[in-house]
Amino acid sequence: MTTFDPATFAAHWRAAWNAHDLDAVLAHFHDDVTFTSPVAASLLPETGGVIRGKAALRAYWEEGLRRIPDLHFTIEAVFAGVNTLVIQYINQKGVSVSEVLVFDAGLVREGHGTYPTD
């Protein structure tokens, strides 16, 4: 894990998302980040659920916020691994979601939004 506190990172991540402050969210991501999500596949079918690069990630999340204006997260748990952080949260629909973040040099290099299968 990087030298930051996982709980503090998760709290800042949640606050930035709940404020719909994409600049604050994206400040933690590499320019050449890869992010995967079934929601991306739904909102932007041409991506196949894989978003590459910070500019594309911003465009995806801007579209998501446009379509989901009541988006907000409540953190359930935070799990730390080696250069990896998992934030488990409840979204605005009451669905438990996990975001898996892989760090490189203190910034997120890979992110994966994961959702229940049932």
C-alpha positions as YAML, in Angstrom:
chain: A
units: angstrom
residues:
- id: 1
  name: MET
  ca: [0.00, 0.00, 0.00]
- id: 2
  name: THR
  ca: [1.14, 3.54, -0.55]
- id: 3
  name: THR
  ca: [2.04, 5.76, 2.40]
- id: 4
  name: PHE
  ca: [-1.44, 7.22, 2.90]
- id: 5
  name: ASP
  ca: [-4.12, 6.08, 5.32]
- id: 6
  name: PRO
  ca: [-6.74, 3.92, 3.52]
- id: 7
  name: ALA
  ca: [-9.64, 5.12, 5.69]
- id: 8
  name: THR
  ca: [-8.74, 8.76, 5.08]
- id: 9
  name: PHE
  ca: [-8.40, 8.16, 1.34]
- id: 10
  name: ALA
  ca: [-11.80, 6.44, 1.26]
- id: 11
  name: ALA
  ca: [-13.42, 9.28, 3.23]
- id: 12
  name: HIS
  ca: [-12.02, 11.87, 0.79]
- id: 13
  name: TRP
  ca: [-13.08, 9.71, -2.17]
- id: 14
  name: ARG
  ca: [-16.64, 9.51, -0.78]
- id: 15
  name: ALA
  ca: [-16.80, 13.23, -0.04]
- id: 16
  name: ALA
  ca: [-15.59, 14.11, -3.56]
- id: 17
  name: TRP
  ca: [-18.14, 11.77, -5.16]
- id: 18
  name: ASN
  ca: [-20.99, 12.98, -2.98]
- id: 19
  name: ALA
  ca: [-20.10, 16.58, -3.88]
- id: 20
  name: HIS
  ca: [-19.96, 15.53, -7.56]
- id: 21
  name: ASP
  ca: [-16.46, 17.08, -7.65]
- id: 22
  name: LEU
  ca: [-14.78, 15.21, -10.51]
- id: 23
  name: ASP
  ca: [-11.59, 17.26, -10.24]
- id: 24
  name: ALA
  ca: [-11.15, 16.04, -6.66]
- id: 25
  name: VAL
  ca: [-11.93, 12.43, -7.62]
- id: 26
  name: LEU
  ca: [-9.65, 12.46, -10.67]
- id: 27
  name: ALA
  ca: [-6.75, 14.04, -8.76]
- id: 28
  name: HIS
  ca: [-5.97, 10.52, -7.46]
- id: 29
  name: PHE
  ca: [-5.71, 8.91, -10.92]
- id: 30
  name: HIS
  ca: [-2.83, 8.48, -13.39]
- id: 31
  name: ASP
  ca: [-3.26, 10.12, -16.78]
- id: 32
  name: ASP
  ca: [-3.07, 6.68, -18.38]
- id: 33
  name: VAL
  ca: [-5.48, 4.97, -15.95]
- id: 34
  name: THR
  ca: [-7.62, 2.02, -17.02]
- id: 35
  name: PHE
  ca: [-11.04, 1.72, -15.41]
- id: 36
  name: THR
  ca: [-13.53, -1.11, -15.91]
- id: 37
  name: SER
  ca: [-17.19, -1.20, -15.01]
- id: 38
  name: PRO
  ca: [-20.40, -2.82, -16.19]
- id: 39
  name: VAL
  ca: [-21.99, 0.62, -15.78]
- id: 40
  name: ALA
  ca: [-19.52, 1.98, -18.34]
- id: 41
  name: ALA
  ca: [-20.60, -0.82, -20.68]
- id: 42
  name: SER
  ca: [-24.20, 0.26, -20.18]
- id: 43
  name: LEU
  ca: [-23.69, 4.04, -20.48]
- id: 44
  name: LEU
  ca: [-21.07, 3.89, -23.24]
- id: 45
  name: PRO
  ca: [-21.55, 0.55, -25.05]
- id: 46
  name: GLU
  ca: [-18.75, 1.27, -27.51]
- id: 47
  name: THR
  ca: [-16.21, 0.97, -24.65]
- id: 48
  name: GLY
  ca: [-17.12, -2.59, -23.78]
- id: 49
  name: GLY
  ca: [-16.90, -1.44, -20.17]
- id: 50
  name: VAL
  ca: [-13.21, -0.47, -20.39]
- id: 51
  name: ILE
  ca: [-12.28, 3.21, -20.08]
- id: 52
  name: ARG
  ca: [-8.69, 4.16, -20.95]
- id: 53
  name: GLY
  ca: [-7.06, 7.43, -19.91]
- id: 54
  name: LYS
  ca: [-8.02, 10.18, -17.51]
- id: 55
  name: ALA
  ca: [-9.77, 12.29, -20.17]
- id: 56
  name: ALA
  ca: [-12.01, 9.37, -21.16]
- id: 57
  name: LEU
  ca: [-12.64, 8.58, -17.49]
- id: 58
  name: ARG
  ca: [-13.75, 12.19, -16.91]
- id: 59
  name: ALA
  ca: [-16.11, 11.98, -19.91]
- id: 60
  name: TYR
  ca: [-17.59, 8.71, -18.61]
- id: 61
  name: TRP
  ca: [-18.11, 10.03, -15.09]
- id: 62
  name: GLU
  ca: [-19.54, 13.33, -16.39]
- id: 63
  name: GLU
  ca: [-22.10, 11.32, -18.36]
- id: 64
  name: GLY
  ca: [-22.82, 9.18, -15.32]
- id: 65
  name: LEU
  ca: [-23.45, 12.23, -13.14]
- id: 66
  name: ARG
  ca: [-25.65, 13.73, -15.85]
- id: 67
  name: ARG
  ca: [-27.77, 10.57, -15.96]
- id: 68
  name: ILE
  ca: [-27.69, 9.93, -12.19]
- id: 69
  name: PRO
  ca: [-28.05, 13.38, -10.58]
- id: 70
  name: ASP
  ca: [-28.82, 11.87, -7.15]
- id: 71
  name: LEU
  ca: [-25.62, 9.78, -7.11]
- id: 72
  name: HIS
  ca: [-24.22, 9.36, -3.60]
- id: 73
  name: PHE
  ca: [-22.24, 6.77, -1.72]
- id: 74
  name: THR
  ca: [-22.13, 5.54, 1.88]
- id: 75
  name: ILE
  ca: [-19.00, 3.55, 2.75]
- id: 76
  name: GLU
  ca: [-19.58, 0.13, 4.30]
- id: 77
  name: ALA
  ca: [-15.97, -1.11, 4.54]
- id: 78
  name: VAL
  ca: [-12.44, -0.41, 3.34]
- id: 79
  name: PHE
  ca: [-9.94, -3.18, 2.59]
- id: 80
  name: ALA
  ca: [-6.23, -2.53, 2.06]
- id: 81
  name: GLY
  ca: [-3.78, -4.79, 0.25]
- id: 82
  name: VAL
  ca: [-0.40, -4.36, -1.37]
- id: 83
  name: ASN
  ca: [-0.82, -1.32, -3.63]
- id: 84
  name: THR
  ca: [-4.55, -2.08, -3.66]
- id: 85
  name: LEU
  ca: [-7.54, -0.56, -1.94]
- id: 86
  name: VAL
  ca: [-11.12, -1.86, -2.04]
- id: 87
  name: ILE
  ca: [-13.90, 0.52, -1.06]
- id: 88
  name: GLN
  ca: [-17.21, -1.24, -0.45]
- id: 89
  name: TYR
  ca: [-20.12, 1.18, -0.47]
- id: 90
  name: ILE
  ca: [-23.88, 1.51, -0.84]
- id: 91
  name: ASN
  ca: [-24.95, 3.60, -3.83]
- id: 92
  name: GLN
  ca: [-28.04, 5.80, -4.26]
- id: 93
  name: LYS
  ca: [-30.09, 2.73, -5.27]
- id: 94
  name: GLY
  ca: [-29.21, 0.89, -2.04]
- id: 95
  name: VAL
  ca: [-26.92, -1.51, -3.92]
- id: 96
  name: SER
  ca: [-23.68, -2.68, -2.33]
- id: 97
  name: VAL
  ca: [-20.79, -2.00, -4.74]
- id: 98
  name: SER
  ca: [-17.03, -2.46, -4.46]
- id: 99
  name: GLU
  ca: [-14.45, -0.33, -6.17]
- id: 100
  name: VAL
  ca: [-11.05, -1.99, -6.52]
- id: 101
  name: LEU
  ca: [-8.22, 0.53, -6.91]
- id: 102
  name: VAL
  ca: [-4.67, -0.48, -7.84]
- id: 103
  name: PHE
  ca: [-2.01, 2.13, -7.08]
- id: 104
  name: ASP
  ca: [1.28, 2.95, -8.77]
- id: 105
  name: ALA
  ca: [3.51, 5.71, -7.35]
- id: 106
  name: GLY
  ca: [0.67, 6.96, -5.14]
- id: 107
  name: LEU
  ca: [-1.93, 7.30, -7.91]
- id: 108
  name: VAL
  ca: [-4.61, 4.93, -9.16]
- id: 109
  name: ARG
  ca: [-3.34, 3.08, -12.24]
- id: 110
  name: GLU
  ca: [-6.32, 0.69, -12.46]
- id: 111
  name: GLY
  ca: [-9.84, 0.90, -11.12]
- id: 112
  name: HIS
  ca: [-12.59, -1.71, -11.27]
- id: 113
  name: GLY
  ca: [-16.21, -1.08, -10.35]
- id: 114
  name: THR
  ca: [-17.76, -4.38, -9.24]
- id: 115
  name: TYR
  ca: [-21.44, -5.12, -8.67]
- id: 116
  name: PRO
  ca: [-23.53, -7.96, -7.23]
- id: 117
  name: THR
  ca: [-24.37, -10.73, -9.66]
- id: 118
  name: ASP
  ca: [-27.84, -11.43, -8.32]
...
